[in-house]
mmCIF file of C-alpha atoms and ligand atoms in Angstrom:
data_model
loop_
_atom_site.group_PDB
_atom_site.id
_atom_site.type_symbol
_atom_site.label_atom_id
_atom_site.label_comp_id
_atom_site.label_asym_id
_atom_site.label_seq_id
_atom_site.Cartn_x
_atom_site.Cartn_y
_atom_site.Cartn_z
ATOM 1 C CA UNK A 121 -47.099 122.403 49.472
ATOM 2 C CA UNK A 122 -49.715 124.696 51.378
ATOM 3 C CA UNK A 123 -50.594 123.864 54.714
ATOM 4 C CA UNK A 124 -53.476 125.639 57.075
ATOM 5 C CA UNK A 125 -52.864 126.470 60.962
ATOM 6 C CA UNK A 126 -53.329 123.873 63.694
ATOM 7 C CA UNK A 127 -57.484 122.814 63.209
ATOM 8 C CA UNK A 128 -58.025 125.010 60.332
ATOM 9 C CA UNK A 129 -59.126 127.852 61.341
ATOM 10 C CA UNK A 130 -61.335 129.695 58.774
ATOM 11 C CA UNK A 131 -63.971 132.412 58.008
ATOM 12 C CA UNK A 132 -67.550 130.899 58.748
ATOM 13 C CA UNK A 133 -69.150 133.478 56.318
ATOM 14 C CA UNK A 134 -67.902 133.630 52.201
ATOM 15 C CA UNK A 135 -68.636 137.442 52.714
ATOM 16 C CA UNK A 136 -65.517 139.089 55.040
ATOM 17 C CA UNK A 137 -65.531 142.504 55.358
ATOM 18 C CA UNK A 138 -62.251 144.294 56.028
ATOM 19 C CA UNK A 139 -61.196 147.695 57.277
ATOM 20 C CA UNK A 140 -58.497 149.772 56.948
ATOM 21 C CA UNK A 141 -57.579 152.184 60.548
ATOM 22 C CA UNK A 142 -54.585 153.109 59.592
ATOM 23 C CA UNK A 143 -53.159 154.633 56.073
ATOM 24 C CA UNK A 144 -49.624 155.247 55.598
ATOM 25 C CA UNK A 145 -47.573 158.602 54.940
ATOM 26 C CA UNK A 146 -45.869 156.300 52.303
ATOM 27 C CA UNK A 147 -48.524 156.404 49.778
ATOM 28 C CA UNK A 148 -51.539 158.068 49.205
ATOM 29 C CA UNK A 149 -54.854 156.610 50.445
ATOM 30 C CA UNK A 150 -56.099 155.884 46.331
ATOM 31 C CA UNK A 151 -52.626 153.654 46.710
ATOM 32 C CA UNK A 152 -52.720 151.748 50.118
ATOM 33 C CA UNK A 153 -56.381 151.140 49.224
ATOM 34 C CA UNK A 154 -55.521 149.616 45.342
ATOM 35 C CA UNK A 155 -53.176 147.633 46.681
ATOM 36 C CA UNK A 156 -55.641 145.485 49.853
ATOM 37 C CA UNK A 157 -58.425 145.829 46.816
ATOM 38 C CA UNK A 158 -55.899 143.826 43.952
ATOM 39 C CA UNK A 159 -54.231 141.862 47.053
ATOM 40 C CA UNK A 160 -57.708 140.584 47.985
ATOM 41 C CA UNK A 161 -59.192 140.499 44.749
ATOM 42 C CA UNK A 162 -56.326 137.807 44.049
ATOM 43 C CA UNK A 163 -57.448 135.644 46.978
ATOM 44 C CA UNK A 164 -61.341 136.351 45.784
ATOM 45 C CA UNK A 165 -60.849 135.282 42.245
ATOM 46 C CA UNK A 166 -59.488 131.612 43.367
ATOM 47 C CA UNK A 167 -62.233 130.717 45.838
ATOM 48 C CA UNK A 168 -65.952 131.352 46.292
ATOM 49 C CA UNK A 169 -64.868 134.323 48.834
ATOM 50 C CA UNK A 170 -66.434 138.043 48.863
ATOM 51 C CA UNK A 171 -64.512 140.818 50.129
ATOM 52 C CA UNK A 172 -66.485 144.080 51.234
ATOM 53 C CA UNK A 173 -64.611 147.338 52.549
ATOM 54 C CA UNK A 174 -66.012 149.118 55.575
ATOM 55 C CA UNK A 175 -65.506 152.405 56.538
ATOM 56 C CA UNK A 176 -66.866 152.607 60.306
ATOM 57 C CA UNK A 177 -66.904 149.519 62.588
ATOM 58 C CA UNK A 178 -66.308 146.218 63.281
ATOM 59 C CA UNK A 179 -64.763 144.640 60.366
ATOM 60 C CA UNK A 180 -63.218 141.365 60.163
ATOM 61 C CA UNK A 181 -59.965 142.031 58.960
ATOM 62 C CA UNK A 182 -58.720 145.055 60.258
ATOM 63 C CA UNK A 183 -55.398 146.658 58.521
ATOM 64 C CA UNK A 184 -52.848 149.080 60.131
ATOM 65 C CA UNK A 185 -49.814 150.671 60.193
ATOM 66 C CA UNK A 186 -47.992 150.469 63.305
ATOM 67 C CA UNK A 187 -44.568 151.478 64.899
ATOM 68 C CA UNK A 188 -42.633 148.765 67.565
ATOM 69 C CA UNK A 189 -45.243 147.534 69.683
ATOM 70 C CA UNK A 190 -48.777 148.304 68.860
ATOM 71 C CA UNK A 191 -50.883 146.590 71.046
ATOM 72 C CA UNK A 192 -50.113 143.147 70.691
ATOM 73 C CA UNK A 193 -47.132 140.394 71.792
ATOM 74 C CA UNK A 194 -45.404 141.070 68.531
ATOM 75 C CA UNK A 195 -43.889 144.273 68.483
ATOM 76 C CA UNK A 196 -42.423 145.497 65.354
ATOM 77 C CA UNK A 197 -38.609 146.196 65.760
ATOM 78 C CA UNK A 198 -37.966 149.118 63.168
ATOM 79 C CA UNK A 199 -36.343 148.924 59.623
ATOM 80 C CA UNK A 200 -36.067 145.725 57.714
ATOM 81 C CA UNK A 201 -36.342 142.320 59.549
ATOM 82 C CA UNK A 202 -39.910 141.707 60.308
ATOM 83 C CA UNK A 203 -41.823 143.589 57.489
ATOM 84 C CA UNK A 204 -46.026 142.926 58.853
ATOM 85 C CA UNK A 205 -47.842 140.075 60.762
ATOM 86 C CA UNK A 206 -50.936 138.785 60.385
ATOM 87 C CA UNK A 207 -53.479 136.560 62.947
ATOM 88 C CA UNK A 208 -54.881 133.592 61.861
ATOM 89 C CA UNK A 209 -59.047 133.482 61.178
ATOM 90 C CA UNK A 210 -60.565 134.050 64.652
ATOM 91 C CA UNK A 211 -62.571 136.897 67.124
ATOM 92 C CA UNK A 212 -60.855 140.307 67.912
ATOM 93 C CA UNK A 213 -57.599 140.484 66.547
ATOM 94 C CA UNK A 214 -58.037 137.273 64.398
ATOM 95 C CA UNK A 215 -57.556 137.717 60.581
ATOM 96 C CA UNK A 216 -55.725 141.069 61.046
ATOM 97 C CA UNK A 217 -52.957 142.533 59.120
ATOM 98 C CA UNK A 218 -50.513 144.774 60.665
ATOM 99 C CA UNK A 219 -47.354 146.317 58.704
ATOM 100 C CA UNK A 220 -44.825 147.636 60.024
ATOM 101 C CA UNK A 221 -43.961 151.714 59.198
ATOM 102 C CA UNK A 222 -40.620 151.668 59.888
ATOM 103 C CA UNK A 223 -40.584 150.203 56.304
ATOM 104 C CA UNK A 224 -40.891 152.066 53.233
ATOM 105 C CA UNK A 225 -43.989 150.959 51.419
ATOM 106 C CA UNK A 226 -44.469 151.498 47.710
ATOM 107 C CA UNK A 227 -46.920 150.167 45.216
ATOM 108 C CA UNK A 228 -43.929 149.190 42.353
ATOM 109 C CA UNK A 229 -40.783 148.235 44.527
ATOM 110 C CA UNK A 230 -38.486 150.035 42.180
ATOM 111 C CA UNK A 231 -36.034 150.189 45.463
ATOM 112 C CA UNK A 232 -34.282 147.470 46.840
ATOM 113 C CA UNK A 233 -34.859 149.378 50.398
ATOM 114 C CA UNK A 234 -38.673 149.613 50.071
ATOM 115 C CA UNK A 235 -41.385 146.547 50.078
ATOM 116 C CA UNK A 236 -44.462 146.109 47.746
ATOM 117 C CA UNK A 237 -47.291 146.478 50.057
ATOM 118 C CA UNK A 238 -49.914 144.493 47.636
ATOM 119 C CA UNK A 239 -46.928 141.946 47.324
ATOM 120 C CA UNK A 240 -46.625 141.915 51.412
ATOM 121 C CA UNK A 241 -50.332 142.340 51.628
ATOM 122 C CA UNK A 242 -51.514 139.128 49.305
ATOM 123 C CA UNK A 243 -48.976 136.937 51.705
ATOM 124 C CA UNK A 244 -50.168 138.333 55.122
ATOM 125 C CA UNK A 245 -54.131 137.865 53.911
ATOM 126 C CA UNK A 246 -53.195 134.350 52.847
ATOM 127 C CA UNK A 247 -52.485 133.720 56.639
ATOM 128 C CA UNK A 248 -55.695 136.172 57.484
ATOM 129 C CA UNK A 249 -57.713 133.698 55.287
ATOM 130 C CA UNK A 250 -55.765 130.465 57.200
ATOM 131 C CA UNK A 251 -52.941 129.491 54.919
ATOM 132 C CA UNK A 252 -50.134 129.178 56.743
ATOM 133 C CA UNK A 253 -46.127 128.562 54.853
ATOM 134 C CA UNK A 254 -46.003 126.632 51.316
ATOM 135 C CA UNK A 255 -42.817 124.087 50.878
ATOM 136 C CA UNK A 256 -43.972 124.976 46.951
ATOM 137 C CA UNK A 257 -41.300 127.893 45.958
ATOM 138 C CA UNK A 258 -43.612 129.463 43.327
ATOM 139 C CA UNK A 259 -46.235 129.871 46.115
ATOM 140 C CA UNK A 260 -47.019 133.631 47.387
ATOM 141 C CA UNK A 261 -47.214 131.382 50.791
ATOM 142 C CA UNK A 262 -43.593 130.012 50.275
ATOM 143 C CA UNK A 263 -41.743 132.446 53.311
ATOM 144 C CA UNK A 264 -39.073 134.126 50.389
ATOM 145 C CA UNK A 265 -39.088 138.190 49.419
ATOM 146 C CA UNK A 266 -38.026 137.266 46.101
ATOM 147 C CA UNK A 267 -41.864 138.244 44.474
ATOM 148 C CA UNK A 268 -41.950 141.573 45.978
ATOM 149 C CA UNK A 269 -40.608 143.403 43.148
ATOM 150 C CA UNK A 270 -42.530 141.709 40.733
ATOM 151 C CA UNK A 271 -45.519 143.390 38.603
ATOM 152 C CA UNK A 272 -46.574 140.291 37.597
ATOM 153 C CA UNK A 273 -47.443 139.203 41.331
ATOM 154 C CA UNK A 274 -50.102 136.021 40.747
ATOM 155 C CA UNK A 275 -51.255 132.964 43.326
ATOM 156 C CA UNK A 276 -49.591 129.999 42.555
ATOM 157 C CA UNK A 277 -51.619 126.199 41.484
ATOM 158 C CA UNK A 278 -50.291 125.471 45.306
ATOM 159 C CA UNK A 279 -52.419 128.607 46.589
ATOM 160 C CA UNK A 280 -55.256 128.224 44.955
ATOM 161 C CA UNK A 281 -55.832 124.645 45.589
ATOM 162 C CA UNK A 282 -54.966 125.626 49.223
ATOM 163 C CA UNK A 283 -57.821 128.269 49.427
ATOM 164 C CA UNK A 284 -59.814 125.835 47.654
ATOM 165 C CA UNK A 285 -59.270 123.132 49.926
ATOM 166 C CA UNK A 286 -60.456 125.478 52.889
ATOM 167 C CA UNK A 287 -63.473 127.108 51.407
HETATM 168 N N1 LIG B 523 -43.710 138.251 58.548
HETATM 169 C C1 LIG B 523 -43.784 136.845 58.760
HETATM 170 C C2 LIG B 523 -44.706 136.213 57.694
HETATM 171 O O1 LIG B 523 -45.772 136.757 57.431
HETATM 172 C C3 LIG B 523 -44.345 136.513 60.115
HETATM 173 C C4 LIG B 523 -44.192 135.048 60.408
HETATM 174 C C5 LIG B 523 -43.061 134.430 60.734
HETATM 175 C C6 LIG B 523 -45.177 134.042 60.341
HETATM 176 N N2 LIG B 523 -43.290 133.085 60.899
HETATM 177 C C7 LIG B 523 -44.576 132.825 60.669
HETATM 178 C C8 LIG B 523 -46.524 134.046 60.047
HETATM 179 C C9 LIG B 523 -45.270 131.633 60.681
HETATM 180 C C10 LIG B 523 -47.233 132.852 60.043
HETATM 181 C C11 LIG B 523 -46.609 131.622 60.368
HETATM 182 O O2 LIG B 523 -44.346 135.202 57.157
HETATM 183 S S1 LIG B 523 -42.593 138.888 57.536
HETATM 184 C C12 LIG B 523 -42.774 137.451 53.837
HETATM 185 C C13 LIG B 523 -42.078 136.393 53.055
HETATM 186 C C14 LIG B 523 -43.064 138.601 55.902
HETATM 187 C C15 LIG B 523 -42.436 137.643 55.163
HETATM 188 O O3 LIG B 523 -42.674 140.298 57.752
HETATM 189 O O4 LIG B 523 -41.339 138.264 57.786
HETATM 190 C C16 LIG B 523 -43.752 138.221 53.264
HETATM 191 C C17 LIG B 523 -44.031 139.388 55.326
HETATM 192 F F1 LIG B 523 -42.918 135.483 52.625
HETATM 193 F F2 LIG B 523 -41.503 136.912 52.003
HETATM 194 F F3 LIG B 523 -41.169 135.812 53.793
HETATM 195 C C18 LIG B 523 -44.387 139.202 53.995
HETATM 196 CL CL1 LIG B 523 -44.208 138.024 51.611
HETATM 197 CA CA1 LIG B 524 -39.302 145.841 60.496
HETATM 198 ZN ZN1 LIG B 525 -49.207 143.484 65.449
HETATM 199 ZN ZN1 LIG B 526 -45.836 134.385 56.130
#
């Protein structure tokens, strides 16, 4: 089952703007920025949440691309392993998304070497929202890869009732 962080953090406002600083060479910009729009859009269609995309800034989700470390305590440590992190709802830093780019992103996952990034994406804004790891297998919070090649990528009855329960 879904479970939130210690005292449930969450976004006080249903509108939560979100930024993108850094694109990747992976994809182009149409692609990185499709795949945070469906990723969120999947999130925003289960609860009574607004998403808007700023350009210039403060945002409160703020998504990168980042090699090893990056500016926090959890420096990314190259190809495979740790694939992006995000920070629970919160000021500064909280409700960010970084990925890592020492991974190959794509938008299919066609190869077994490269990682969705809306598949990675919709997991790591589930903990930007304040979902933490699902017990329930089907969930896109259960902590498995096995999704991230699939087109049909959807939230789980475990998911939404989680985002439901918090907002
Ligand atoms: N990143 C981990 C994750 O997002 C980071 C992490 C480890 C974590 N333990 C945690 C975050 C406890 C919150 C609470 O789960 S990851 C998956 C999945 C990762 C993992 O790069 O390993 C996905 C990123 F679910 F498949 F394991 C995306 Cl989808
Ligand atoms: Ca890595
Ligand atoms: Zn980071
Ligand atoms: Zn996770």
């Amino acid at each position: 089952n879904y479970s939130f962080y210690p005292y449930h953090p969450k976004w006080k406002n249903r509108t939560i703007s979100y930024k993108i600083a850094k694109y990747t060479p992976d994809l182009s910009r149409e692609d990185v920025e499709r795949s945070f729009r469906l990723a969120l859009k999947m999130w925003s269609d289960a609860a009574p949440l607004n998403f808007v995309k700023v350009i210039h800034g403060k945002a409160d989700i703020v998504l990168s691309f980042a090699h090893r470390a990056h500016g926090d305590f959890s420096p990314f440590d190259g190809p495979g392993g740790v694939l992006a992190h995000a920070f629970q709802p919160g000021e500064g830093m909280g409700g960010d998304v970084h990925f890592d780019e020492d991974e190959t992103w794509t938008t299919g996952g066609a190869l077994s070497i490269s990682f969705s990034l809306f598949a990675v994406a919709a997991h790591e804004l589930g903990h930007s929202l304040g979902l933490t790891h699902s017990r329930d297998p089907s969930a896109v919070m259960f902590p498995s890869y096995r999704h991230q090649s699939s087109k049909q990528y959807t939230l789980s009855t475990d998911d939404v009732l989680g985002i439901q329960r918090l907002y």
